[in-house]
Short mmCIF file of C-alpha atoms and ligand atoms in Angstrom, two decimals:
data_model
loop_
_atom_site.label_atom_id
_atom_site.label_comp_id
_atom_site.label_asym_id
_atom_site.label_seq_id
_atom_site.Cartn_x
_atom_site.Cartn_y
_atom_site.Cartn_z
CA UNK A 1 33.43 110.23 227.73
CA UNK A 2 30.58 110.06 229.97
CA UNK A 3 30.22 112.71 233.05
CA UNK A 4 30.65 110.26 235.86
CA UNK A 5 33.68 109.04 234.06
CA UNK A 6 35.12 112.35 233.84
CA UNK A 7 34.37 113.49 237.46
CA UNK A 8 35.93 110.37 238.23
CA UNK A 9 39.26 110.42 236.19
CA UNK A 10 39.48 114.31 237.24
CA UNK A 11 39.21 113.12 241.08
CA UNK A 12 36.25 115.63 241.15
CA UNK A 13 34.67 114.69 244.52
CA UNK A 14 32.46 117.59 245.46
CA UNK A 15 30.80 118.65 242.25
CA UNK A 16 28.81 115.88 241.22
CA UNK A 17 26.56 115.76 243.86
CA UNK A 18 25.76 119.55 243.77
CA UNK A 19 25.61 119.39 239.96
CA UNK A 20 21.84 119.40 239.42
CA UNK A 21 22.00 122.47 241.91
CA UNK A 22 24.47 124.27 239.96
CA UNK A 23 22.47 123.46 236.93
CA UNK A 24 19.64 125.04 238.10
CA UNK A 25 21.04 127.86 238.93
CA UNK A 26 22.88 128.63 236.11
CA UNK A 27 19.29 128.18 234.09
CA UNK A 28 17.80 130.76 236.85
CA UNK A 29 20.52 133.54 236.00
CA UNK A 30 20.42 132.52 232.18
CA UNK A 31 24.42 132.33 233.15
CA UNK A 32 26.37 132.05 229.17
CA UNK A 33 28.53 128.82 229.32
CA UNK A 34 31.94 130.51 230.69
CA UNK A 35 30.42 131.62 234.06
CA UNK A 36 28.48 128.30 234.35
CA UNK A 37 31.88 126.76 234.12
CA UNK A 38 33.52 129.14 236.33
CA UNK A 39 30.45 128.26 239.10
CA UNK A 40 30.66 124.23 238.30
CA UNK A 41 34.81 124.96 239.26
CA UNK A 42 34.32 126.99 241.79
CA UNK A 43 31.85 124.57 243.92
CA UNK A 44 34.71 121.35 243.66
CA UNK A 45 37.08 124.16 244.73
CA UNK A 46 35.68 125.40 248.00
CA UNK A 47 34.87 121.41 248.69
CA UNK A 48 38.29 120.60 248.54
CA UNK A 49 39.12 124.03 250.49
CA UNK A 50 36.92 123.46 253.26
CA UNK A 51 38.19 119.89 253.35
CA UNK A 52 41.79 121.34 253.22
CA UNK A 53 40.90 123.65 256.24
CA UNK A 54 38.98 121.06 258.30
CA UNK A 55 42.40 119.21 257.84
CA UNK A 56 44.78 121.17 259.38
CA UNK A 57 42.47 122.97 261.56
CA UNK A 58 42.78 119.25 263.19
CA UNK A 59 46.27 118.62 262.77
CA UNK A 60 47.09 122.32 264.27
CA UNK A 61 45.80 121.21 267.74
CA UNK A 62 44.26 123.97 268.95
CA UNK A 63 43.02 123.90 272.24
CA UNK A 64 39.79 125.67 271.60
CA UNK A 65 39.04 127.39 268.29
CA UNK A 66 39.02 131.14 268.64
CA UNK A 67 38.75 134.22 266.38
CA UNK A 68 39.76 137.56 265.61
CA UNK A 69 36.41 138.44 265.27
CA UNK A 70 35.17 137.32 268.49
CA UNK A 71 37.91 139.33 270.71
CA UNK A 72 36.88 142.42 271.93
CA UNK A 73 39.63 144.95 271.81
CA UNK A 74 37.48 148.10 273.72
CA UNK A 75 38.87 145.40 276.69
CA UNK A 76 42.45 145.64 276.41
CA UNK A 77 43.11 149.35 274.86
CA UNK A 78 46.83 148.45 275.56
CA UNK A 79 46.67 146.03 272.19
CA UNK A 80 47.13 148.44 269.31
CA UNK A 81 44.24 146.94 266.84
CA UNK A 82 46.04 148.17 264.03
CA UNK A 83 49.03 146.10 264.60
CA UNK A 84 47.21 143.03 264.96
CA UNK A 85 45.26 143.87 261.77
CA UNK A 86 48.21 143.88 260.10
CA UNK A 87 49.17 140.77 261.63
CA UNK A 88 46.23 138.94 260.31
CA UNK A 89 47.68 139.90 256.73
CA UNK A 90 49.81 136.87 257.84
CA UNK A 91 53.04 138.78 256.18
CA UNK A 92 54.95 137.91 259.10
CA UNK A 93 54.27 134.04 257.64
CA UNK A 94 55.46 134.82 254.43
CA UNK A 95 58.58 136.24 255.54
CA UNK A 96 59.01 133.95 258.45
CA UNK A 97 58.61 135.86 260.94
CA UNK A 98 57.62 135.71 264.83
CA UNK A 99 55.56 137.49 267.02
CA UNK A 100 55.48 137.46 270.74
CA UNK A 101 52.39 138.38 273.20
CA UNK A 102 53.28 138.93 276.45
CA UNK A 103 51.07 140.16 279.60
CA UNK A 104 49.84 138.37 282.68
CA UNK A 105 47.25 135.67 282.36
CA UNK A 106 43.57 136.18 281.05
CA UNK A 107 44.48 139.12 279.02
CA UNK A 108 44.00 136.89 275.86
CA UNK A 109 47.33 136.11 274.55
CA UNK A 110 46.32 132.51 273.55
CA UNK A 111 42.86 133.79 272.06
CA UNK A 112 45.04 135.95 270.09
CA UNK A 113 47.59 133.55 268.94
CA UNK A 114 45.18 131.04 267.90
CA UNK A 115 43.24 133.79 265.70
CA UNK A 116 46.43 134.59 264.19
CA UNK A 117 46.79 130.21 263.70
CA UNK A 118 42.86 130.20 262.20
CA UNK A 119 44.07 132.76 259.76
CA UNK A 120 46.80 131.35 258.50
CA UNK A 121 45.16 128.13 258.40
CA UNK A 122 42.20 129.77 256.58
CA UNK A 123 45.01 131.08 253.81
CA UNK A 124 46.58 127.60 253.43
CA UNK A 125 48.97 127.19 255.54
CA UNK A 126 49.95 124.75 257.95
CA UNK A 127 49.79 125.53 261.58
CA UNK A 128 50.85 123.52 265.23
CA UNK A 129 50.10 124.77 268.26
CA UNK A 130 52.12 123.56 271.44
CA UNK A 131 52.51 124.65 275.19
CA UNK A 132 55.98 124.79 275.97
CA UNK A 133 55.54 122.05 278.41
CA UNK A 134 54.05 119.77 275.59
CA UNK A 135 56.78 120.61 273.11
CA UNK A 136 59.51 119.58 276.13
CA UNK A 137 57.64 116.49 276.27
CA UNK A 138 58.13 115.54 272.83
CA UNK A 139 61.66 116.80 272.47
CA UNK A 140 62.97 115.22 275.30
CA UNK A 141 60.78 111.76 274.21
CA UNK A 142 62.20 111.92 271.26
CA UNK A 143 65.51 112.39 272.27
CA UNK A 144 65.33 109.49 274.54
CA UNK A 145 64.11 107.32 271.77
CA UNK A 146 67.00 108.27 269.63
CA UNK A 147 65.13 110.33 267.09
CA UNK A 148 65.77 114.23 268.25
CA UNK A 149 67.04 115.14 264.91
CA UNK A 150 63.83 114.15 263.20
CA UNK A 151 61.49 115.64 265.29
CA UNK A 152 63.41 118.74 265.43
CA UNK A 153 63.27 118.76 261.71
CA UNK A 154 59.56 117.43 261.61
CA UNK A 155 58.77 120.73 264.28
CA UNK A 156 60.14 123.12 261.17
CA UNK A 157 56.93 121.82 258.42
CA UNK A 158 54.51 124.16 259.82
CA UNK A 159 54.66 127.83 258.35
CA UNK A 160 53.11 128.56 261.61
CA UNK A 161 54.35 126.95 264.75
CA UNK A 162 52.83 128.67 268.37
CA UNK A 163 54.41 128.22 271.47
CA UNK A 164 52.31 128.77 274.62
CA UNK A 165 52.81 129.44 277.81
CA UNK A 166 56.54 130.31 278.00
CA UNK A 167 57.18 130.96 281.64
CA UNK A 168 54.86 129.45 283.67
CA UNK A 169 57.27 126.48 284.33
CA UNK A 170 60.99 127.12 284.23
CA UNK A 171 63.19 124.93 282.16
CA UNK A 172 66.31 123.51 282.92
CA UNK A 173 69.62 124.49 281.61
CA UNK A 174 68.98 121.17 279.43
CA UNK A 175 65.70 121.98 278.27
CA UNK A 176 66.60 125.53 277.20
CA UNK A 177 69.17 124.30 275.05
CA UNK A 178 66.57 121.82 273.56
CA UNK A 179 64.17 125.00 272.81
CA UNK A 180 67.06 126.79 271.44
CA UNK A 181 67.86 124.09 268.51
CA UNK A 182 64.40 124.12 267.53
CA UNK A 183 64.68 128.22 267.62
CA UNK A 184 67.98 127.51 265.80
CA UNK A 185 66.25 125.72 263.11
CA UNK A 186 63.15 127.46 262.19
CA UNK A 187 64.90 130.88 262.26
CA UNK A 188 64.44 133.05 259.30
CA UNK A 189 62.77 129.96 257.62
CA UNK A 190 59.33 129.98 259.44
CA UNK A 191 57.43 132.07 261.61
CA UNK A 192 56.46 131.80 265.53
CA UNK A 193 53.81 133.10 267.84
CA UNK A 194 55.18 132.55 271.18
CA UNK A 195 52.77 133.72 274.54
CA UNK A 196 54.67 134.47 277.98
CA UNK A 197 53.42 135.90 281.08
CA UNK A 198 56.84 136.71 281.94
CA UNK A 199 59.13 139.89 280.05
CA UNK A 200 62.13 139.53 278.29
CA UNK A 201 63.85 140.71 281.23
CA UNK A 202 63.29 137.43 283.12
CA UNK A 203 63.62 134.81 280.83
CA UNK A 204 66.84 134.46 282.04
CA UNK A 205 65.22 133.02 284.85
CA UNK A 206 62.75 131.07 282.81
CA UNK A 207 65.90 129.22 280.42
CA UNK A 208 67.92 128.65 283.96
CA UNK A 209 70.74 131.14 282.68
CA UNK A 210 71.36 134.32 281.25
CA UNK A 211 73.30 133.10 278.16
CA UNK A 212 71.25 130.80 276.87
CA UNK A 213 67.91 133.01 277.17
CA UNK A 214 69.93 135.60 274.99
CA UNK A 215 71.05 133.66 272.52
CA UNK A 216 67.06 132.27 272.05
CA UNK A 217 66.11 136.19 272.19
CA UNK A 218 69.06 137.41 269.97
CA UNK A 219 67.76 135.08 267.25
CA UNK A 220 63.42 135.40 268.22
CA UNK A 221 63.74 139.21 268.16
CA UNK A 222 65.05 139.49 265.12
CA UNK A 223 62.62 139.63 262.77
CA UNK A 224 59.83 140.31 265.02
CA UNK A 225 56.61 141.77 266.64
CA UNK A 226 56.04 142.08 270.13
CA UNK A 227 52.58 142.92 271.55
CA UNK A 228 52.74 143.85 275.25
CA UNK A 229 48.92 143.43 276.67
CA UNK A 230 49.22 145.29 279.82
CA UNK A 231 45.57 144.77 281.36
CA UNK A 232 43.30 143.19 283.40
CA UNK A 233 41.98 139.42 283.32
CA UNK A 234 38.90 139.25 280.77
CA UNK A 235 37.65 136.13 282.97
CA UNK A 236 37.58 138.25 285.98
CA UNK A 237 36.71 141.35 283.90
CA UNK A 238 33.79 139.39 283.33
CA UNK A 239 33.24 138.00 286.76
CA UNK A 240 33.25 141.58 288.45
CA UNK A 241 30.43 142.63 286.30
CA UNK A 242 28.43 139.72 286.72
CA UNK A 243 28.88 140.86 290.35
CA UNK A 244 28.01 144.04 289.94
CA UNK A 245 24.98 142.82 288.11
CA UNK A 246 23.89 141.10 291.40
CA UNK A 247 24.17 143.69 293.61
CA UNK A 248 21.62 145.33 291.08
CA UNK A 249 22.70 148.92 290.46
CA UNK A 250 21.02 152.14 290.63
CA UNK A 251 20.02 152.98 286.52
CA UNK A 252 22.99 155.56 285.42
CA UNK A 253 25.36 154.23 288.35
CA UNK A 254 28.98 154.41 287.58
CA UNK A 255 30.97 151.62 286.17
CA UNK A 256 33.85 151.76 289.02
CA UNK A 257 36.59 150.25 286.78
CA UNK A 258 35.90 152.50 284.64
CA UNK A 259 33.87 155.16 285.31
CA UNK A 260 31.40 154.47 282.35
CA UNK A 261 27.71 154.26 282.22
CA UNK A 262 27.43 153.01 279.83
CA UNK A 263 25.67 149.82 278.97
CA UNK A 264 27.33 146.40 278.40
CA UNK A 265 25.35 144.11 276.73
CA UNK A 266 27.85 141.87 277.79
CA UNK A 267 26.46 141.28 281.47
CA UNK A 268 23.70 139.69 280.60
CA UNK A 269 25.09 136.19 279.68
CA UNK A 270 28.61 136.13 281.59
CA UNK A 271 29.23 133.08 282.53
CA UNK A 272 31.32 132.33 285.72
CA UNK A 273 34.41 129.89 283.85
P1 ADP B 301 45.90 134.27 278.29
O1 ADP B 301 46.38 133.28 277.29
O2 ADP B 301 46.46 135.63 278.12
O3 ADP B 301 46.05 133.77 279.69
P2 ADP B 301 43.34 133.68 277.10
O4 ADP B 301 43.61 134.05 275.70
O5 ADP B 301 43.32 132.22 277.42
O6 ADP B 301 44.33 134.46 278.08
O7 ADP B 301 41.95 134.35 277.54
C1 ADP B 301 41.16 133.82 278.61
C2 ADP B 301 39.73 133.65 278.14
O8 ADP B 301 39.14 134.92 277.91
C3 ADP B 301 39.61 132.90 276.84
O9 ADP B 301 38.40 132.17 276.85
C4 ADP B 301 39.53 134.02 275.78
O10 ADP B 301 38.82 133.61 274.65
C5 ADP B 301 38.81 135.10 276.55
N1 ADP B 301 39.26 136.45 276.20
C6 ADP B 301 40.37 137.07 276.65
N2 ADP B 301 40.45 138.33 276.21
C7 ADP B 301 39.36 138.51 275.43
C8 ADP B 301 38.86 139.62 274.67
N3 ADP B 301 39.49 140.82 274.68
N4 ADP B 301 37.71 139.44 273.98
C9 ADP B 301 37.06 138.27 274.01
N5 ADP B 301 37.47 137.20 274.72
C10 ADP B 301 38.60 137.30 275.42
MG1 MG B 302 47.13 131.39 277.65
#
């Protein structure tokens, strides 16, 4: 059988076009014919990986692409690195668990939570992010177009699924119990990252009623990991400096936030979102 043929019949779609590359390279490290396979494999493989990625990167929604790597943790010392470390191991997806950030706004509970989503993504799995105000939307939608079961049921695919924002807008008493059969369903068969600005002690008030808001914590808490980010904005973080900056300070002058002098590369390009 001819090459093209092959490539064809094996639905190889990345490798023929970086063939004559891979050739050439194999020739340059004299590679024997096992790890000349193993490279030919390996380049349709991260194709289709990256292609896999792009693809639910997409479908997950995100509103802005963020990563692990790109939060700084010196700003919140309250977030215990290790933990989220750990969290990026994505066990908690395996086992279907959840994991809650809470802290007032800035503090970078939705960077966070989409790191944790590019992560999983990045290991295969498939990831939706929602504010809670988006995911009332399309319950209550649904529900008035007669198909509530299904998207309930279509809301349990991803491993991942992140709610945002829990707590900005209360819900009604009718609402709540919408959240809590989607809670309902997804328990201890796939994980959560949920954000709030508000503790556990008043989501009572953010549900409408006590009862329901423990029965949705009784069941969230479970199996989970909560990460309290007690802390200051990082936009306005950022903003103070860049006012500092202005008002040009002596060299060695005390940082008064926090009384460091040290230098903060940082300033430099702030920008004033
Ligand atoms: P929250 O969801 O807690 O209100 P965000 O995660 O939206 O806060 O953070 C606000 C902005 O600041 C985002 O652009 C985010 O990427 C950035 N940010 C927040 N904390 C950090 C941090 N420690 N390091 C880097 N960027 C951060
Ligand atoms: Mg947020």
């Amino acid at each position: 059988m001819q090459l093209e043929q092959l490539f064809e019949r094996l639905k190889f779609d990345y490798l023929p076009d970086q063939l004559e590359a891979v050739c050439e390279q194999a020739a340059k490290r004299k590679l024997d014919y096992p790890d000349f396979l193993a490279q030919a494999l390996e380049t349709e493989w991260a194709g289709r990986n990256r292609k896999g990625i792009d693809s639910r990167m997409q479908q997950a929604k995100f509103p802005a692409v963020k990563t692990l790597e790109a939060f700084e943790f010196d700003f919140q010392p309250s977030i215990d690195r290790q933990v989220v470390r750990n969290l990026a191991g994505l066990a908690f997806v395996e086992r279907a668990e959840n994991v809650i950030f809470l802290g007032p706004p800035g503090v970078g509970k939705t960077h966070l939570a989409v790191a944790l989503g590019v992560k999983a993504i990045e290991a295969g799995h498939r990831v939706e992010f929602q504010t809670l105000d988006q995911l009332m939307g399309r319950l209550k939608k649904a529900r008035e177009e007669n198909r509530l079961d299904r998207t309930l049921k279509q809301l349990t695919y991803p491993k991942l699924l992140i709610v945002d924002e829990i707590g900005y807008l209360p819900l009604t008493r009718d609402e709540a119990s919408l959240f809590f059969r989607l809670i309902n369903r997804r328990y201890e068969r796939a994980a959560m990252i949920l954000t709030s600005n508000k503790s556990f002690a008043d989501w009572g008030e953010v549900f409408g009623e006590q009862v329901i808001a423990t029965a949705i914590l009784d069941r969230l808490l479970h199996h989970a990991t909560t990460i309290n980010i007690k802390g200051e904005s990082y936009r306005l973080k950022e903003k103070r400096r860049a006012g500092l900056l202005k008002t040009n300070p002596p060299a060695g002058a005390e940082d008064p936030e926090t009384g460091s002098t040290e230098h903060n590369p940082k300033e430099e390009d702030t920008d004033a979102a």
